[in-house]
Coordinates of C-alpha atoms and ligand atoms in Angstrom, one line a residue:
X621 CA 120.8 88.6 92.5
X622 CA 122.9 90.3 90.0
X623 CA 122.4 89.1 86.3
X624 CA 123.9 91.0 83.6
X625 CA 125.9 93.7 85.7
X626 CA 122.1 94.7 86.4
X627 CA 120.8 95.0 90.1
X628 CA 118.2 92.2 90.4
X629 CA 115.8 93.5 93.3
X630 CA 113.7 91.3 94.9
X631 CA 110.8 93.5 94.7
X632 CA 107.1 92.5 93.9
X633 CA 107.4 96.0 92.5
X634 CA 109.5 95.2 89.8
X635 CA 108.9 93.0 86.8
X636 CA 111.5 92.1 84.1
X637 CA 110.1 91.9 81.0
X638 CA 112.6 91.2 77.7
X639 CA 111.6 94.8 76.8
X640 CA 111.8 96.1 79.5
X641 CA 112.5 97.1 83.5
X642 CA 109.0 97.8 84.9
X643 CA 108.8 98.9 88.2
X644 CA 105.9 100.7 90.5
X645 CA 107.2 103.3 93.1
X646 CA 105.2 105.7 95.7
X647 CA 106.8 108.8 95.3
X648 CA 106.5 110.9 98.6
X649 CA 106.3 115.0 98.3
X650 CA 104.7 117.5 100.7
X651 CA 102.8 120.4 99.8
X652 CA 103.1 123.6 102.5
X653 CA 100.9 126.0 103.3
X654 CA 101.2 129.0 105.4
X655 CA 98.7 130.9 107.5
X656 CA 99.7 133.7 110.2
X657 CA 103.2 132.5 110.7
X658 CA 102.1 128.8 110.9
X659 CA 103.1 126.2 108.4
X660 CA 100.8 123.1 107.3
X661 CA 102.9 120.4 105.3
X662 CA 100.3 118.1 103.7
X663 CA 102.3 114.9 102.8
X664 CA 101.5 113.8 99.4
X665 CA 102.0 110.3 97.4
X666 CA 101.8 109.7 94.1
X667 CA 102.1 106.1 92.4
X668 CA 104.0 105.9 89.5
X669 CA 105.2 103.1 87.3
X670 CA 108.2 103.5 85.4
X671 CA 109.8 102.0 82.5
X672 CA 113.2 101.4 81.1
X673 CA 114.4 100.2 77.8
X674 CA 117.0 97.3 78.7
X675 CA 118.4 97.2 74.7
X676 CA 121.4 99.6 75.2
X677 CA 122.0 101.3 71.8
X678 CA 125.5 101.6 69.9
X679 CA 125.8 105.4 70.9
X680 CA 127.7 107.7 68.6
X681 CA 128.9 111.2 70.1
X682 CA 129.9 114.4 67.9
X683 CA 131.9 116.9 69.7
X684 CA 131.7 120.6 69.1
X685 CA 135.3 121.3 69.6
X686 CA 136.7 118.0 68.9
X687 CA 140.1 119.4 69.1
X688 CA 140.3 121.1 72.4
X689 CA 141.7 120.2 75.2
X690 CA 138.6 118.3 76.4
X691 CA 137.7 116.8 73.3
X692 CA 141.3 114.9 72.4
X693 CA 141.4 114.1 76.1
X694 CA 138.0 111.9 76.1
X695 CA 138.6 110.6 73.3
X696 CA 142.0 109.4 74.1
X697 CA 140.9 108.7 77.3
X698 CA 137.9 106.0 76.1
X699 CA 140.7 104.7 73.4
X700 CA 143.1 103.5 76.4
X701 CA 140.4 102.0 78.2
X702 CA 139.3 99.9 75.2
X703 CA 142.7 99.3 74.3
X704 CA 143.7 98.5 78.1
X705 CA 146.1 100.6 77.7
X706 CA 149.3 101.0 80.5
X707 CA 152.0 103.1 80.2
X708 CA 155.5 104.3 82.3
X709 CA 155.6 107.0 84.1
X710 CA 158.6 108.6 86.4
X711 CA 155.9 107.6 89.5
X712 CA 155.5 104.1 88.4
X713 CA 153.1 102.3 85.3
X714 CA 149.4 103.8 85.1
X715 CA 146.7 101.7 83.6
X716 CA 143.6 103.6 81.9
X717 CA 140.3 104.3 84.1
X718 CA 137.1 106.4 84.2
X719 CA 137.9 108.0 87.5
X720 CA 136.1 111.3 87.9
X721 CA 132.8 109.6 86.4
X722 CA 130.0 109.4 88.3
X723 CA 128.7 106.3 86.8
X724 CA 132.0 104.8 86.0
X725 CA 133.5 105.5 89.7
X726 CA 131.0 106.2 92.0
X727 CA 129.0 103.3 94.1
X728 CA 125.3 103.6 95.7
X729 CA 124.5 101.7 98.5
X730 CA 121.6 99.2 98.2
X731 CA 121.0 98.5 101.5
X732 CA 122.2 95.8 104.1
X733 CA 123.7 92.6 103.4
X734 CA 125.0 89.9 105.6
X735 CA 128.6 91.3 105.8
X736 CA 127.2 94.5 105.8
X737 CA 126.3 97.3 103.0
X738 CA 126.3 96.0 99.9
X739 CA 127.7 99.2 97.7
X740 CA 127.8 99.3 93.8
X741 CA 129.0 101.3 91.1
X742 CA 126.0 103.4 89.5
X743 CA 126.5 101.8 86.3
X744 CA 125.2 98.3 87.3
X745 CA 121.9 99.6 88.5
X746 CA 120.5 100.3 84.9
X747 CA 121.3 98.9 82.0
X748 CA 123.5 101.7 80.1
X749 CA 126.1 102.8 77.2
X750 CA 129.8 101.6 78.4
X751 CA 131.9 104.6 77.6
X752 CA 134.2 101.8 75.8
X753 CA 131.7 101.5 73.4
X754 CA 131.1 105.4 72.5
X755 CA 132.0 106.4 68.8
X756 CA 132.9 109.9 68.6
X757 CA 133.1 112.3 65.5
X758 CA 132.6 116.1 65.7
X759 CA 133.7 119.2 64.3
X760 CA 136.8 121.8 65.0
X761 CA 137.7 124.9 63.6
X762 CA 141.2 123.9 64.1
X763 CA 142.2 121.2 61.1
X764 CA 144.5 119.4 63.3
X765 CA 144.0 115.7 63.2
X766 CA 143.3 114.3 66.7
X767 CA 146.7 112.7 67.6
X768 CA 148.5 116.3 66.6
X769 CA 145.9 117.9 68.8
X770 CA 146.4 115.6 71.6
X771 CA 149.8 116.5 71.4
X772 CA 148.8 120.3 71.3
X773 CA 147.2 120.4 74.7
X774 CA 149.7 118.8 76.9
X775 CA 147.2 117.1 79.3
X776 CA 148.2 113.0 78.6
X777 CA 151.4 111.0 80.0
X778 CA 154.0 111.1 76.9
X779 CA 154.4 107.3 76.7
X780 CA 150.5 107.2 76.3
X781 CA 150.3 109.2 73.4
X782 CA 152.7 107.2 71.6
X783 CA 150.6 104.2 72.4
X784 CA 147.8 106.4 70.9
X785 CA 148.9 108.2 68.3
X786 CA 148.4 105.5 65.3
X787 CA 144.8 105.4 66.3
X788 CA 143.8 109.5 67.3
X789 CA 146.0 110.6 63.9
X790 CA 143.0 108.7 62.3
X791 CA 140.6 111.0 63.4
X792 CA 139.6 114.5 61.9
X793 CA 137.2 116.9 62.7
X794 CA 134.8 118.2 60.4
X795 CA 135.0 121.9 59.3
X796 CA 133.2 123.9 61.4
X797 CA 131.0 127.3 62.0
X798 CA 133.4 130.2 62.7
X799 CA 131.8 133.5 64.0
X800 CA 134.5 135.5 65.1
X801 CA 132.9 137.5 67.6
X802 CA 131.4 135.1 69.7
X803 CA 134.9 134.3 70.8
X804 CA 138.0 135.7 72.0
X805 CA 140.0 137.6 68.8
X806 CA 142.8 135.0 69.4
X807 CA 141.7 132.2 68.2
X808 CA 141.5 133.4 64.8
X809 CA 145.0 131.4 64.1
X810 CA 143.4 128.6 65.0
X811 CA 140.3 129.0 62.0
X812 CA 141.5 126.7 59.4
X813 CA 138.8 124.6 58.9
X814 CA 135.6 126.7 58.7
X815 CA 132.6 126.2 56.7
X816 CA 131.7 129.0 53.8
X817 CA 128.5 130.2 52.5
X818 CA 125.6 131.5 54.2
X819 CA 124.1 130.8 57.5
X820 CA 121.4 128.4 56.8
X821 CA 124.2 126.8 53.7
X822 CA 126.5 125.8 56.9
X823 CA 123.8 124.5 59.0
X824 CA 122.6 122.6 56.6
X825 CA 126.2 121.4 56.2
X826 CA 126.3 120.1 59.8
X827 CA 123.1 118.5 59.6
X828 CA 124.1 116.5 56.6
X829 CA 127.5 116.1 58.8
X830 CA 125.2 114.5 61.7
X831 CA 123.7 112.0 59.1
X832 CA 126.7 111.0 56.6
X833 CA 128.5 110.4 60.7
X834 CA 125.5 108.0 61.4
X835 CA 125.1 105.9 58.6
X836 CA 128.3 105.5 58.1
X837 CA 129.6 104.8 61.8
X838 CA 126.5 102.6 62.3
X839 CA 125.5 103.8 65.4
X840 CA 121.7 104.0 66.9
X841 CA 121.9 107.5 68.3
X842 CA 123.4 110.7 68.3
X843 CA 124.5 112.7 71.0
X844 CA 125.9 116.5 70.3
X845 CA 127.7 117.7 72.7
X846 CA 129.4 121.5 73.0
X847 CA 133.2 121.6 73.8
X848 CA 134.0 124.4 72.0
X849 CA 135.2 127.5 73.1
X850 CA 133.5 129.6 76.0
X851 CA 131.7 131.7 73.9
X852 CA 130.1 135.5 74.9
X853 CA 127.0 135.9 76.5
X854 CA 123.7 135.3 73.9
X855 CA 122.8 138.9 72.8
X856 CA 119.0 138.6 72.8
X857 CA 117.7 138.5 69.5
X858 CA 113.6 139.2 68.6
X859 CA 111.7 135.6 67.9
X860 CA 114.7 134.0 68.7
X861 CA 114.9 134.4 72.5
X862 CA 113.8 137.7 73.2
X863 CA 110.7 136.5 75.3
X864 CA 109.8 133.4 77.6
X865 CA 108.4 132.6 74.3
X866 CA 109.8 132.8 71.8
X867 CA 112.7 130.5 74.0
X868 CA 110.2 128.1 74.9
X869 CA 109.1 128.1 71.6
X870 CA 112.6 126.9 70.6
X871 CA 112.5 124.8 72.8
X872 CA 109.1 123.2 71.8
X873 CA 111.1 122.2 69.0
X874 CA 113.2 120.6 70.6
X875 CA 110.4 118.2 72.5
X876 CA 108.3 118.0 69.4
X877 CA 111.6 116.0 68.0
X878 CA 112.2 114.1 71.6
X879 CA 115.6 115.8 71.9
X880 CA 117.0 116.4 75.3
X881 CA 118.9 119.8 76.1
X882 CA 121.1 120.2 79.0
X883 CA 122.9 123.0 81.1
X884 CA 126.2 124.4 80.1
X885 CA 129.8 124.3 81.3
X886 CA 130.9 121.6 83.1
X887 CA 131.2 121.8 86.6
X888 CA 134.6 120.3 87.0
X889 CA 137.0 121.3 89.9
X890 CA 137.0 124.2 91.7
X891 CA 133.2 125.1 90.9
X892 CA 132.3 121.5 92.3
X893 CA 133.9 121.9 94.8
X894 CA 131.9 124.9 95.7
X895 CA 129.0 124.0 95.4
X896 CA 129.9 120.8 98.4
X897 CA 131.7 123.5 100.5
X898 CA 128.7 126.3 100.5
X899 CA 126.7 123.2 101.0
X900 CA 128.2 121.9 104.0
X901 CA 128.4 125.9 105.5
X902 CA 124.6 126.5 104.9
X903 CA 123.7 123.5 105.9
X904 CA 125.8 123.2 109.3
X905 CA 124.3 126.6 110.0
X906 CA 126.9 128.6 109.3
X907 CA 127.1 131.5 107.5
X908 CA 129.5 132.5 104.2
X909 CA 130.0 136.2 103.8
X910 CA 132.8 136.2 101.5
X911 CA 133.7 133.4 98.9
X912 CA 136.9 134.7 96.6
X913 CA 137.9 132.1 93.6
X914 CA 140.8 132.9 92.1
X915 CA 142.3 130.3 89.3
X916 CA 145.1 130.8 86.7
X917 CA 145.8 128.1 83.7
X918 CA 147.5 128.0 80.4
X919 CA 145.5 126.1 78.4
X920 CA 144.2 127.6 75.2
X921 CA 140.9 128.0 77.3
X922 CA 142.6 129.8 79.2
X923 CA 143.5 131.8 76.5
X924 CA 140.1 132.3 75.2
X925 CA 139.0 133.4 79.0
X926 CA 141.6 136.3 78.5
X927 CA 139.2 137.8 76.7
X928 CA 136.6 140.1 78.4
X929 CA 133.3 139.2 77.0
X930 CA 134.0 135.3 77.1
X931 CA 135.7 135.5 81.0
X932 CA 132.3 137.7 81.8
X933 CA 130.3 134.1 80.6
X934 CA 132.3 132.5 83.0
X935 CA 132.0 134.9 85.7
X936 CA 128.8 134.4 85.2
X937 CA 128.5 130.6 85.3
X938 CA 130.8 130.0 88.2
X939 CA 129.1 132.4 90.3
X940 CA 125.6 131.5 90.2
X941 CA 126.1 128.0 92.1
X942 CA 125.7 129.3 95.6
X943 CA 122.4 131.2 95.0
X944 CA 119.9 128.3 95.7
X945 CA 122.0 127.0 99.0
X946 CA 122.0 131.0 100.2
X947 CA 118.4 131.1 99.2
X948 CA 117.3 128.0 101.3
X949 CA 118.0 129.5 104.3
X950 CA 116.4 132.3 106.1
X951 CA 118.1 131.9 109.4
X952 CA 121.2 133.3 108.5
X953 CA 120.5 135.4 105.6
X954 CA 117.6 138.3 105.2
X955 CA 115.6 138.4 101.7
X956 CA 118.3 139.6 98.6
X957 CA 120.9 139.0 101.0
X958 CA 124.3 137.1 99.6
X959 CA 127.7 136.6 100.1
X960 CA 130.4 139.0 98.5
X961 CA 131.5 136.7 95.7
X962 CA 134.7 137.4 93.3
X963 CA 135.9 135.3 90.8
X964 CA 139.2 136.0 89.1
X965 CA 140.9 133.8 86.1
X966 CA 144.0 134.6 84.5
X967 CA 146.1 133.8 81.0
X968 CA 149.5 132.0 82.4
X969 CA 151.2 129.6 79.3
X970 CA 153.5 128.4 81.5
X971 CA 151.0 126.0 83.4
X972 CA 149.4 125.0 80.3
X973 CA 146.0 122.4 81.3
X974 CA 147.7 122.2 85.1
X975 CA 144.8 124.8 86.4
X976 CA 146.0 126.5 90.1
X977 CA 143.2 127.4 92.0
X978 CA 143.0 129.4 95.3
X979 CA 139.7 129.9 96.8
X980 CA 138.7 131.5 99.8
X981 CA 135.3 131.3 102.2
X982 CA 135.0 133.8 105.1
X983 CA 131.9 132.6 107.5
X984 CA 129.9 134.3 109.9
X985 CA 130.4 131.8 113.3
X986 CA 128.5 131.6 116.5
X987 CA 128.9 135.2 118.4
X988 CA 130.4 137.1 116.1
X989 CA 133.1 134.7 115.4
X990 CA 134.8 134.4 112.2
X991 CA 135.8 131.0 109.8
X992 CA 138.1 131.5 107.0
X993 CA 139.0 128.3 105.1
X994 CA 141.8 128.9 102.4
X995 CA 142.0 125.7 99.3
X996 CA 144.9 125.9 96.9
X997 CA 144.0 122.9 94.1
X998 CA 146.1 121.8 91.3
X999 CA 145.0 119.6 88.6
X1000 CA 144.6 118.5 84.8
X1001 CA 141.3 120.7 84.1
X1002 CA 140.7 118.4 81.0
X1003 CA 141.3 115.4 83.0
X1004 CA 137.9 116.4 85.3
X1005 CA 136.1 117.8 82.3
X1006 CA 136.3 114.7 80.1
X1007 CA 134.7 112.1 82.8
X1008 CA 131.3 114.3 82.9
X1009 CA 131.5 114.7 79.2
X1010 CA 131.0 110.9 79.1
X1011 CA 128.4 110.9 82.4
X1012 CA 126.8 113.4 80.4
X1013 CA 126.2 111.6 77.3
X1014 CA 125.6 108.3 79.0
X1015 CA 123.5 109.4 81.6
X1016 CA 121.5 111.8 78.6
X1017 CA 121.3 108.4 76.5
X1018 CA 119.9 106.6 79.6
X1019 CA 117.1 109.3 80.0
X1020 CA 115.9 108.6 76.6
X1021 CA 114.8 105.1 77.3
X1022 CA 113.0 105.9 80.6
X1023 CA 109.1 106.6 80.7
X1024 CA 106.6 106.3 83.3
X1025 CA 103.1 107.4 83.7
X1026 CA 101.0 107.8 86.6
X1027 CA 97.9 106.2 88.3
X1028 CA 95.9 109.8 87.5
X1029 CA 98.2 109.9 84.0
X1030 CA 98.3 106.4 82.8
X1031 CA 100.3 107.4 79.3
X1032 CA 103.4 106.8 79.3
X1033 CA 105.9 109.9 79.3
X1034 CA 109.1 110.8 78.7
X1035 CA 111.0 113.2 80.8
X1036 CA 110.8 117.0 80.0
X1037 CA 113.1 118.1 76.8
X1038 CA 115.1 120.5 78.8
X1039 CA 116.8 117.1 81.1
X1040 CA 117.2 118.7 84.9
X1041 CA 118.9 116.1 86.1
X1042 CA 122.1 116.4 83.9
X1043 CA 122.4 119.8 86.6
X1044 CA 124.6 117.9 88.9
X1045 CA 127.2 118.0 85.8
X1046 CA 126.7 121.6 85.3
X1047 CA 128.3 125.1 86.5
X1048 CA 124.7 126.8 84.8
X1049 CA 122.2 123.6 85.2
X1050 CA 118.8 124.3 82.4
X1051 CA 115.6 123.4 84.2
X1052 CA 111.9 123.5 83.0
X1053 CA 110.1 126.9 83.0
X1054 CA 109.0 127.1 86.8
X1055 CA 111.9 124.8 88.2
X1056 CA 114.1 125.2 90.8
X1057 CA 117.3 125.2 89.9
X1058 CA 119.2 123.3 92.3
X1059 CA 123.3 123.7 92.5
X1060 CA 123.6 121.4 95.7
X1061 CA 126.0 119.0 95.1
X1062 CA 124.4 116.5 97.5
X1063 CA 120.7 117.4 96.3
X1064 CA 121.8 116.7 92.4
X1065 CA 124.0 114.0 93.2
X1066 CA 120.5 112.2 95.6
X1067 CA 118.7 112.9 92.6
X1068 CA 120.2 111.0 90.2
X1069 CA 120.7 108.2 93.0
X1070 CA 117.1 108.0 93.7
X1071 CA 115.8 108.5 90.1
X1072 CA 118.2 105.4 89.0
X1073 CA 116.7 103.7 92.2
X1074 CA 113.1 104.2 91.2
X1075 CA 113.6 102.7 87.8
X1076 CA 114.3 99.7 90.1
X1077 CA 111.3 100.3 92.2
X1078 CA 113.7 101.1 94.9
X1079 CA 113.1 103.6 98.2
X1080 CA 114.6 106.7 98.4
X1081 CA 118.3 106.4 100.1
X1082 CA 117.0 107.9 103.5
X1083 CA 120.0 107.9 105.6
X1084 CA 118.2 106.8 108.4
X1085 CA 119.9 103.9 109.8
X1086 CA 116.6 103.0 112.4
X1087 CA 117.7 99.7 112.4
X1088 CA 121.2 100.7 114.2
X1089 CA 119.3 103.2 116.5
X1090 CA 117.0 101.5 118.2
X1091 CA 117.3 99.8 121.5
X1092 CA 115.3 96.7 120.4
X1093 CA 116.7 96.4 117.1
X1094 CA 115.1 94.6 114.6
X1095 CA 116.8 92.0 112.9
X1096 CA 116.6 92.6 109.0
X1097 CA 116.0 88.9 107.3
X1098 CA 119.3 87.5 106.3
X1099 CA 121.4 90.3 107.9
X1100 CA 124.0 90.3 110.7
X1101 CA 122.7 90.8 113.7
X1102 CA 122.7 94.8 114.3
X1103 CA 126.2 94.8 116.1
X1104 CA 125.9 97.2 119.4
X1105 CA 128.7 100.3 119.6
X1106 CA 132.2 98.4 118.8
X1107 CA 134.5 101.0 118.7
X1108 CA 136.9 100.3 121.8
X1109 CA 137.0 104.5 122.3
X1110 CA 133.1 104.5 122.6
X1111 CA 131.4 102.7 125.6
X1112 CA 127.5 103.3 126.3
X1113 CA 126.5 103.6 129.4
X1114 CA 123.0 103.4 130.7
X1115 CA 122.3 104.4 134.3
X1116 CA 118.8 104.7 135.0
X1117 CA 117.6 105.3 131.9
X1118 CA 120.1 108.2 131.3
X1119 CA 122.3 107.3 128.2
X1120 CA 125.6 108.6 128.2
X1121 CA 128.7 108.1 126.0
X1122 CA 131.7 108.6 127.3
X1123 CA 135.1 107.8 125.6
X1124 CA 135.9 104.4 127.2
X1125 CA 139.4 102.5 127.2
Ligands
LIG550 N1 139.0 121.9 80.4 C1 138.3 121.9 81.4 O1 138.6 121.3 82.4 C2 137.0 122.6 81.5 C3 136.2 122.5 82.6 C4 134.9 123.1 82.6 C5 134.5 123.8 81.4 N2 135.3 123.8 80.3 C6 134.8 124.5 79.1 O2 134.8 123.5 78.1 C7 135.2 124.1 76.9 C8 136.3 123.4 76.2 O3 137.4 123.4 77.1 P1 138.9 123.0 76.5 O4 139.8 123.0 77.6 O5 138.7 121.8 75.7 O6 139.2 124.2 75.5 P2 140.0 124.2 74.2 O7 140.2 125.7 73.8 O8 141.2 123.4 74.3 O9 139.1 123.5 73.1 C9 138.0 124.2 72.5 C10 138.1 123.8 71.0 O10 136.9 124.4 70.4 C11 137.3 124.8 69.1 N3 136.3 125.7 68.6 C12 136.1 127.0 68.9 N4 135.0 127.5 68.3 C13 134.5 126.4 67.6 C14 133.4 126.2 66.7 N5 132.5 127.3 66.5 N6 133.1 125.0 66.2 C15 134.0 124.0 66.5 N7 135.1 124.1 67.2 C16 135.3 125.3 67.8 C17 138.7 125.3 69.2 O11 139.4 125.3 68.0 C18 139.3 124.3 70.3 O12 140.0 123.3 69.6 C19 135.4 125.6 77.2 O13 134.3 126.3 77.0 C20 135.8 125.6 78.7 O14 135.5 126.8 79.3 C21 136.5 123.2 80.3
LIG551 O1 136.8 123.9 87.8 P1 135.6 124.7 87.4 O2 135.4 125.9 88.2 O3 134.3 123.8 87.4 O4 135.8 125.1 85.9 C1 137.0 125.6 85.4 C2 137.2 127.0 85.8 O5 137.6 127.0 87.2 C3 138.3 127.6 85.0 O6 138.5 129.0 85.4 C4 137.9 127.6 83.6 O7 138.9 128.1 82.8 C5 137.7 126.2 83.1 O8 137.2 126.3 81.8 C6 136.7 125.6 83.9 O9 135.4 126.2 83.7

């Protein structure tokens, strides 16, 4: 029963209260030892019962970076949905949507109903922040106003800006903190609204900006989120994050306040889509030896990725994703042993926010065969950036109004300050100290699936599909009867208890 876009499960594991979603859930792990060569996997369960606020706050987000290309293009992008905006193109009218959003545009599948699966959009399993409802504020170092700087990055459909630009040219960042060197030398003619004075003066200065933006937006929470330019690798600075430490004890900080930190750069286009493809190569048993990405754009991120020391942060960030797949398997790869892997990005105006990329993925096949799949992939960079910007803040939000305990813990917790699970929105996912970090695209996306499902004191999605594979099936309560192979090509044969497919006319 559905009752306020919420997933009403039939579960004597889950209570509603008018506080909250209270649901008890067995949570299945292994633990594996290993003894001369043999494994023992010990299966493990542990009972938790979690809880989740159902008040959804008025969420207010301040964007570091306001100006870019990503931030005028989210922005923008939740104003046409709450205006309903359409508008004219030379390929017929568009209407606004959240495609690209995990939560917005993405279904999970709770289980069988009489027609069939019964598939819905993440966002009506928990009770969350509607990206329509999202007040954002921030800061730029660039002065423009918001519908200037829409205009400045060339990403949005002419005849939508128009409809726009009475509302975005309302909009203006707040001066920001300008360190030169953390970021390419050419965007100093972009530094015309910078904050003076000393360090701690211009912190100060953005902490008061965090509360004047509060009270007087009205909203129940903050959310900061960095859009800003990629800046250089973090030189490491004693007491600061010099040692394990001294970064944990920054981030002790951060969970003594209850503030969640996530991963950095979004993992947008041609990053996602390596961490599916190395996914699908390990994990079919074949074996990458040579993965080349190659992308040019002529955005002004582009322009700031011209620059050595910021492209080397990038470098960095887009070729870490493949190290947990390669890791995973010992079959095909010896201890240390890894693909080649080149990443290449280049300055070219011309294609402004329309990133080209071509990648490249060489495999090892059966007898010394090789694979090579070539990609070429066009697209609106800030048009995949600014969905996870909101999944990130939504999804951030949700976490804060989740606890659980468990039978041997029975006070309530929150999750960890650094937030895992945000990984599957990340190029460089932050974990706990001790963590795997996990770049699957499958594994991150599962988790988030099966956390939300949890929450709603719902199995894990297992795939399984006993029920269609059985030869006496059994009939789930209130389900079509499990229908035997349909498909006119496919006809199953048994002769004498030897099954056989063969393609049938
Ligand atoms: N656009 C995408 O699709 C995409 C995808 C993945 C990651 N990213 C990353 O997201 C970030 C933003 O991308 P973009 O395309 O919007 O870039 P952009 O250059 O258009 O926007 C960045 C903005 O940050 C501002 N800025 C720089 N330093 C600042 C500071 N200290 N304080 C406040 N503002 C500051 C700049 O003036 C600029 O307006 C970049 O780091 C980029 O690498 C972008
Ligand atoms: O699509 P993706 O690899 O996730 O991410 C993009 C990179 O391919 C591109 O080189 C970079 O300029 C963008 O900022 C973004 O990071």
């Amino acid at each position: 029963q559905s009752i306020n876009h919420c997933c009403r499960p039939g579960s004597p594991d889950v209570k509603y209260t008018e506080e909250h979603i209270e649901a008890r859930y067995s949570y299945h792990t292994a633990t594996v030892s290993r003894c001369r060569g043999t494994y023992t996997v010990t299966p493990r369960t542990t009972r938790f019962t979690f809880r989740t606020q159902r008040s959804v706050p008025k969420l207010g987000v301040m964007l570091v970076g306001w100006g870019g290309n990503n931030g005028t293009t989210v922005t923008a992008a939740v104003l046409a949905n709450k205006l309903g905006l359409s508008w004219r193109t030379r390929t017929g009218v568009k209407t606004a949507n959240y495609f690209g959003s995990l939560l917005q545009a993405s279904t999970v599948c709770l289980g069988m109903g009489p027609d069939g699966e019964v598939n819905v959009p993440f966002r009506d399993l928990l009770p969350m922040v509607h990206p329509n409802d999202i007040v954002f504020d921030g800061w730029d170092i660039s002065s423009l106003d918001l519908g200037r700087a829409m205009e400045r990055a060339q990403v949005l459909d002419w005849a939508l800006q128009e409809q726009l630009r009475p509302h975005m040219e309302q909009l203006k960042p707040r001066p920001s903190i300008y360190i030169p060197e953390f970021i390419a030398a050419n965007q100093e003619q972009r530094a015309d609204n910078v904050l003076m004075g000393s360090k701690a003066e211009q912190v100060e200065q953005i902490r008061k900006d965090i509360r004047d933006f509060k009270k007087k937006s009205g909203v129940d929470k903050v959310i900061v989120l960095w859009t800003a330019n990629t800046e250089r690798m973090c030189d490491i600075v004693p007491g600061v994050n010099d040692t394990a430490a001294t970064l944990l004890a920054t981030i002790q900080l951060a969970m003594q306040q209850g503030a969640f930190i996530g991963g950095d750069d979004f993992k947008s286009g041609q990053t996602k889509v390596k961490s599916v493809l190395v996914d699908f190569l390990v994990s079919a048993g074949l074996k990458p030896t040579s993965i080349v990405s190659y992308n040019h754009l002529g955005n002004n991120d582009g322009r700031n990725l011209s620059a050595p020391q910021q492209f080397r942060s990038k470098e960095i960030s887009k070729s870490n994703v493949v190290d947990d797949m390669v890791r995973s398997n010992n079959v095909l790869y010896a201890p240390g042993e890894k693909p080649d892997h080149c990443v290449v990005i280049k300055y070219v105006p011309n294609v402004g926010d329309s990133k080209r990329a071509m990648d490249e993925y060489t495999s090892e096949i059966m007898m010394g065969g090789t694979n090579t799949i070539v990609m070429h992939n066009t697209c609106e960079d800030s048009l995949l950036a600014s969905p996870i910007i909101l999944d990130l803040v939504i999804l951030t939000e949700l976490c804060q109004r989740i606890t659980f305990c468990t039978e041997e813990d029975p006070h309530f917790q929150t999750f960890h300050s650094v937030l895992s699970v945000l990984s599957y929105l990340c190029k460089a996912p932050l974990v706990p100290e001790g963590a795997p970090v996990i770049n699957s695209f499958f594994r991150q996306r599962t988790c988030i699936e099966n956390l939300m499902r949890a929450c709603l004191g719902l199995p894990p999605q297992n795939h399984m599909q006993l029920e269609h594979e059985m030869q006496r099936s059994f009939l789930l309560p209130d389900c079509a009867p499990v229908p035997m192979a349909t498909h006119k090509s496919i006809t199953a044969r048994c002769n004498g208890g030897h099954f056989a497919l063969t393609n049938g006319v």
